XYZ file of C-alpha atoms in Angstrom:
248
model
C 48.677 14.197 -115.357
C 50.809 11.607 -112.326
C 53.619 13.676 -112.578
C 51.005 16.900 -112.336
C 49.261 14.437 -108.960
C 52.418 13.639 -107.356
C 53.612 17.310 -106.943
C 50.453 18.896 -106.070
C 50.353 15.620 -103.121
C 53.472 17.024 -101.943
C 52.437 20.100 -101.410
C 50.916 20.970 -98.262
C 47.813 24.127 -97.739
C 47.623 24.607 -94.644
C 50.954 24.450 -94.265
C 50.833 28.409 -92.051
C 52.750 31.229 -93.433
C 55.914 32.363 -91.476
C 54.638 35.048 -89.026
C 56.198 38.969 -89.669
C 58.191 39.763 -86.124
C 57.340 42.980 -85.923
C 59.983 46.251 -84.486
C 60.765 46.850 -81.485
C 59.102 49.901 -79.797
C 62.556 52.848 -79.781
C 63.386 53.773 -76.442
C 65.450 56.332 -77.154
C 63.998 59.489 -75.091
C 63.038 62.571 -77.506
C 64.751 65.805 -77.285
C 62.761 67.644 -74.907
C 62.241 71.420 -75.967
C 63.825 73.822 -73.874
C 61.673 77.201 -73.610
C 64.009 80.354 -73.868
C 65.927 81.602 -71.202
C 66.067 85.028 -72.491
C 64.365 87.769 -70.528
C 61.976 90.226 -72.585
C 62.795 94.260 -72.411
C 60.052 95.710 -71.367
C 59.382 98.272 -73.476
C 59.936 102.481 -72.239
C 57.402 104.419 -72.206
C 57.941 107.064 -74.788
C 56.631 111.045 -73.452
C 56.019 113.068 -75.380
C 59.107 116.547 -75.250
C 59.112 119.857 -76.627
C 63.165 120.204 -75.973
C 65.889 122.654 -77.105
C 69.545 121.785 -77.552
C 72.801 123.140 -74.275
C 75.269 124.456 -76.235
C 78.564 124.334 -75.327
C 81.975 125.929 -75.715
C 80.602 129.490 -77.225
C 82.161 132.677 -76.978
C 81.520 136.402 -76.305
C 80.268 137.672 -79.652
C 79.333 134.862 -81.286
C 76.014 133.840 -83.352
C 75.105 130.594 -83.194
C 71.672 128.560 -83.440
C 69.292 126.784 -81.394
C 66.696 124.206 -81.974
C 63.530 123.654 -80.729
C 62.388 120.127 -80.994
C 59.495 117.519 -80.285
C 60.396 114.309 -79.842
C 57.755 111.274 -78.945
C 55.189 113.412 -80.631
C 51.356 110.886 -79.921
C 49.863 113.253 -82.399
C 48.611 117.176 -82.677
C 47.412 119.228 -85.043
C 48.550 121.929 -82.707
C 49.916 123.824 -80.365
C 51.880 128.068 -78.909
C 54.770 127.800 -77.651
C 56.770 130.898 -75.970
C 60.386 130.387 -75.553
C 61.613 132.317 -73.020
C 65.800 133.355 -72.542
C 68.179 136.643 -71.442
C 67.690 139.216 -72.945
C 70.528 141.239 -71.885
C 72.575 138.434 -73.671
C 70.385 136.841 -76.000
C 69.947 139.076 -79.845
C 67.699 136.871 -81.325
C 68.266 137.688 -84.801
C 66.571 134.765 -87.041
C 64.074 132.625 -86.514
C 62.789 129.582 -89.288
C 60.531 126.694 -88.858
C 62.038 123.115 -90.723
C 60.192 119.819 -90.702
C 56.583 121.281 -88.709
C 55.436 123.277 -92.728
C 53.686 127.042 -91.799
C 54.959 128.087 -88.750
C 54.423 131.728 -87.475
C 57.271 133.742 -85.202
C 55.381 136.663 -83.160
C 58.199 139.887 -82.829
C 61.808 139.140 -82.456
C 62.433 141.586 -80.101
C 60.009 140.215 -77.423
C 61.570 141.510 -74.070
C 63.705 137.423 -74.096
C 59.765 136.132 -74.332
C 59.147 134.712 -78.408
C 55.145 133.415 -78.857
C 55.389 130.505 -81.837
C 52.485 128.862 -83.292
C 51.914 125.965 -85.733
C 48.018 124.611 -87.327
C 47.264 122.130 -89.577
C 43.845 121.319 -88.412
C 42.263 120.578 -91.641
C 44.435 117.889 -91.517
C 44.785 113.958 -89.577
C 47.430 114.702 -87.135
C 50.620 114.864 -87.715
C 52.889 112.655 -85.633
C 56.343 113.145 -87.121
C 59.519 114.546 -84.369
C 61.464 116.316 -86.050
C 63.372 120.100 -85.571
C 60.047 122.339 -85.011
C 61.378 125.552 -84.948
C 65.934 126.803 -85.722
C 66.196 130.571 -84.130
C 69.256 132.387 -83.923
C 70.525 134.074 -81.027
C 73.746 136.649 -80.759
C 75.782 136.305 -77.833
C 76.765 139.479 -76.126
C 80.123 140.581 -76.442
C 80.992 141.104 -72.627
C 78.917 138.295 -71.753
C 80.227 136.764 -69.002
C 81.359 133.597 -68.603
C 78.338 131.352 -67.595
C 74.753 128.815 -68.646
C 71.583 131.005 -69.563
C 69.098 129.113 -70.087
C 67.093 129.187 -73.416
C 63.349 127.514 -72.607
C 60.644 126.449 -73.618
C 57.350 126.038 -72.985
C 53.548 126.038 -72.776
C 51.342 128.555 -70.695
C 47.608 126.712 -71.776
C 47.900 123.494 -71.809
C 44.459 123.410 -74.097
C 47.278 125.028 -76.716
C 49.492 121.410 -77.739
C 45.913 119.478 -79.396
C 45.419 117.112 -81.774
C 42.665 116.259 -84.818
C 40.240 115.742 -81.627
C 40.841 119.457 -80.282
C 41.453 116.917 -77.223
C 44.970 118.933 -75.699
C 47.863 116.946 -76.146
C 50.285 116.227 -72.606
C 53.795 117.742 -73.352
C 56.665 117.810 -71.824
C 59.232 120.657 -71.006
C 63.121 120.215 -71.614
C 65.377 123.955 -71.876
C 68.756 124.083 -73.410
C 71.144 126.776 -72.946
C 73.389 128.422 -74.239
C 77.370 127.595 -72.385
C 79.598 131.286 -72.665
C 83.257 129.855 -71.861
C 86.367 132.825 -71.322
C 88.659 133.335 -74.200
C 91.904 132.615 -72.992
C 93.262 136.459 -74.327
C 96.979 133.651 -73.630
C 98.332 130.989 -75.125
C 99.559 127.481 -72.011
C 102.618 127.086 -72.376
C 103.893 130.771 -74.373
C 106.037 131.928 -71.002
C 108.024 134.645 -73.432
C 104.225 135.597 -75.085
C 105.522 135.580 -78.217
C 102.709 133.777 -79.781
C 104.578 130.125 -80.131
C 105.161 127.858 -78.043
C 108.831 126.280 -78.118
C 111.918 125.191 -76.662
C 112.756 129.249 -76.357
C 109.756 129.229 -73.603
C 111.173 126.608 -71.818
C 114.737 128.359 -71.701
C 112.602 131.180 -70.693
C 110.904 129.149 -67.457
C 114.394 127.429 -66.445
C 115.698 130.696 -66.111
C 113.225 132.065 -64.290
C 112.442 129.235 -61.678
C 115.967 129.032 -61.403
C 116.272 133.016 -60.113
C 117.076 135.854 -63.459
C 115.882 138.780 -63.577
C 113.492 137.752 -66.358
C 110.045 138.562 -67.603
C 107.190 136.181 -69.135
C 103.756 135.562 -68.329
C 102.851 133.655 -65.365
C 99.255 132.892 -66.686
C 100.602 131.385 -69.963
C 103.549 129.600 -67.553
C 101.619 128.412 -64.835
C 100.337 125.114 -66.839
C 99.917 122.892 -64.669
C 97.157 124.867 -63.646
C 97.540 124.548 -60.091
C 97.318 128.458 -59.149
C 101.893 128.319 -58.737
C 104.568 128.289 -61.192
C 106.782 125.287 -59.829
C 108.959 122.330 -61.827
C 105.860 120.989 -61.831
C 105.072 123.403 -64.328
C 109.218 123.410 -65.907
C 108.548 119.157 -66.380
C 104.828 119.082 -67.824
C 106.631 121.709 -71.001
C 109.027 120.113 -71.167
C 107.358 116.813 -72.229
C 104.420 119.307 -74.107
C 108.254 119.666 -76.533
C 109.120 116.310 -76.181
C 106.122 114.846 -77.514
C 104.124 113.307 -75.100
C 99.800 113.577 -74.889
C 100.335 115.797 -72.271
C 97.825 119.043 -71.025
C 98.495 122.424 -70.877
C 96.573 124.605 -69.469
């Protein structure tokens, strides 16, 4: 119709479509990745070791147990060791395996030289760490204060070996039994009655002022400086009043 034709004539088919404006690219710089500056700790090399423990504060006449330990084990199926000790002071009374099944021991009374053998050659390498053996000693009643070594050794390096029957190198670290002197007195027990109290302080006061009294001089020298004087009196006074001090 005329109205339809009129509408069509007012529409310009050649009018271009308004173009879409593209978005501007971002000018913000990207955040750079910061590399880690934390230094990496180098892994410490493992050193296969067979060692005995050091036992401190042992008294004459006591019975003690010294472990023989395997540390950083790379894998073995057999070993033959000896443990040397001073038989004049230490008497070996027992030897028992612990973490390695089937440890065999030589005579316990072999003049300070114990032989021990462990074998498991029909299985794969044992890479476990642990206590190979526990050695129990009695310390002589008359043992002088000092350090008495308990030393693991291997006379033939081929006698520690793996499943390929190749020798395995270990280092050996010796331990010891450290015997200390057992005091026959109590520091601060000036009057020697078995307790430390204000009576000891009074007796020491009398002694320092020239009274004719008897004291245990070893117990009275609580500073440990080889002389008995007013410093000992002062330290004992502090001790009896609850100060954190040590009587020597």
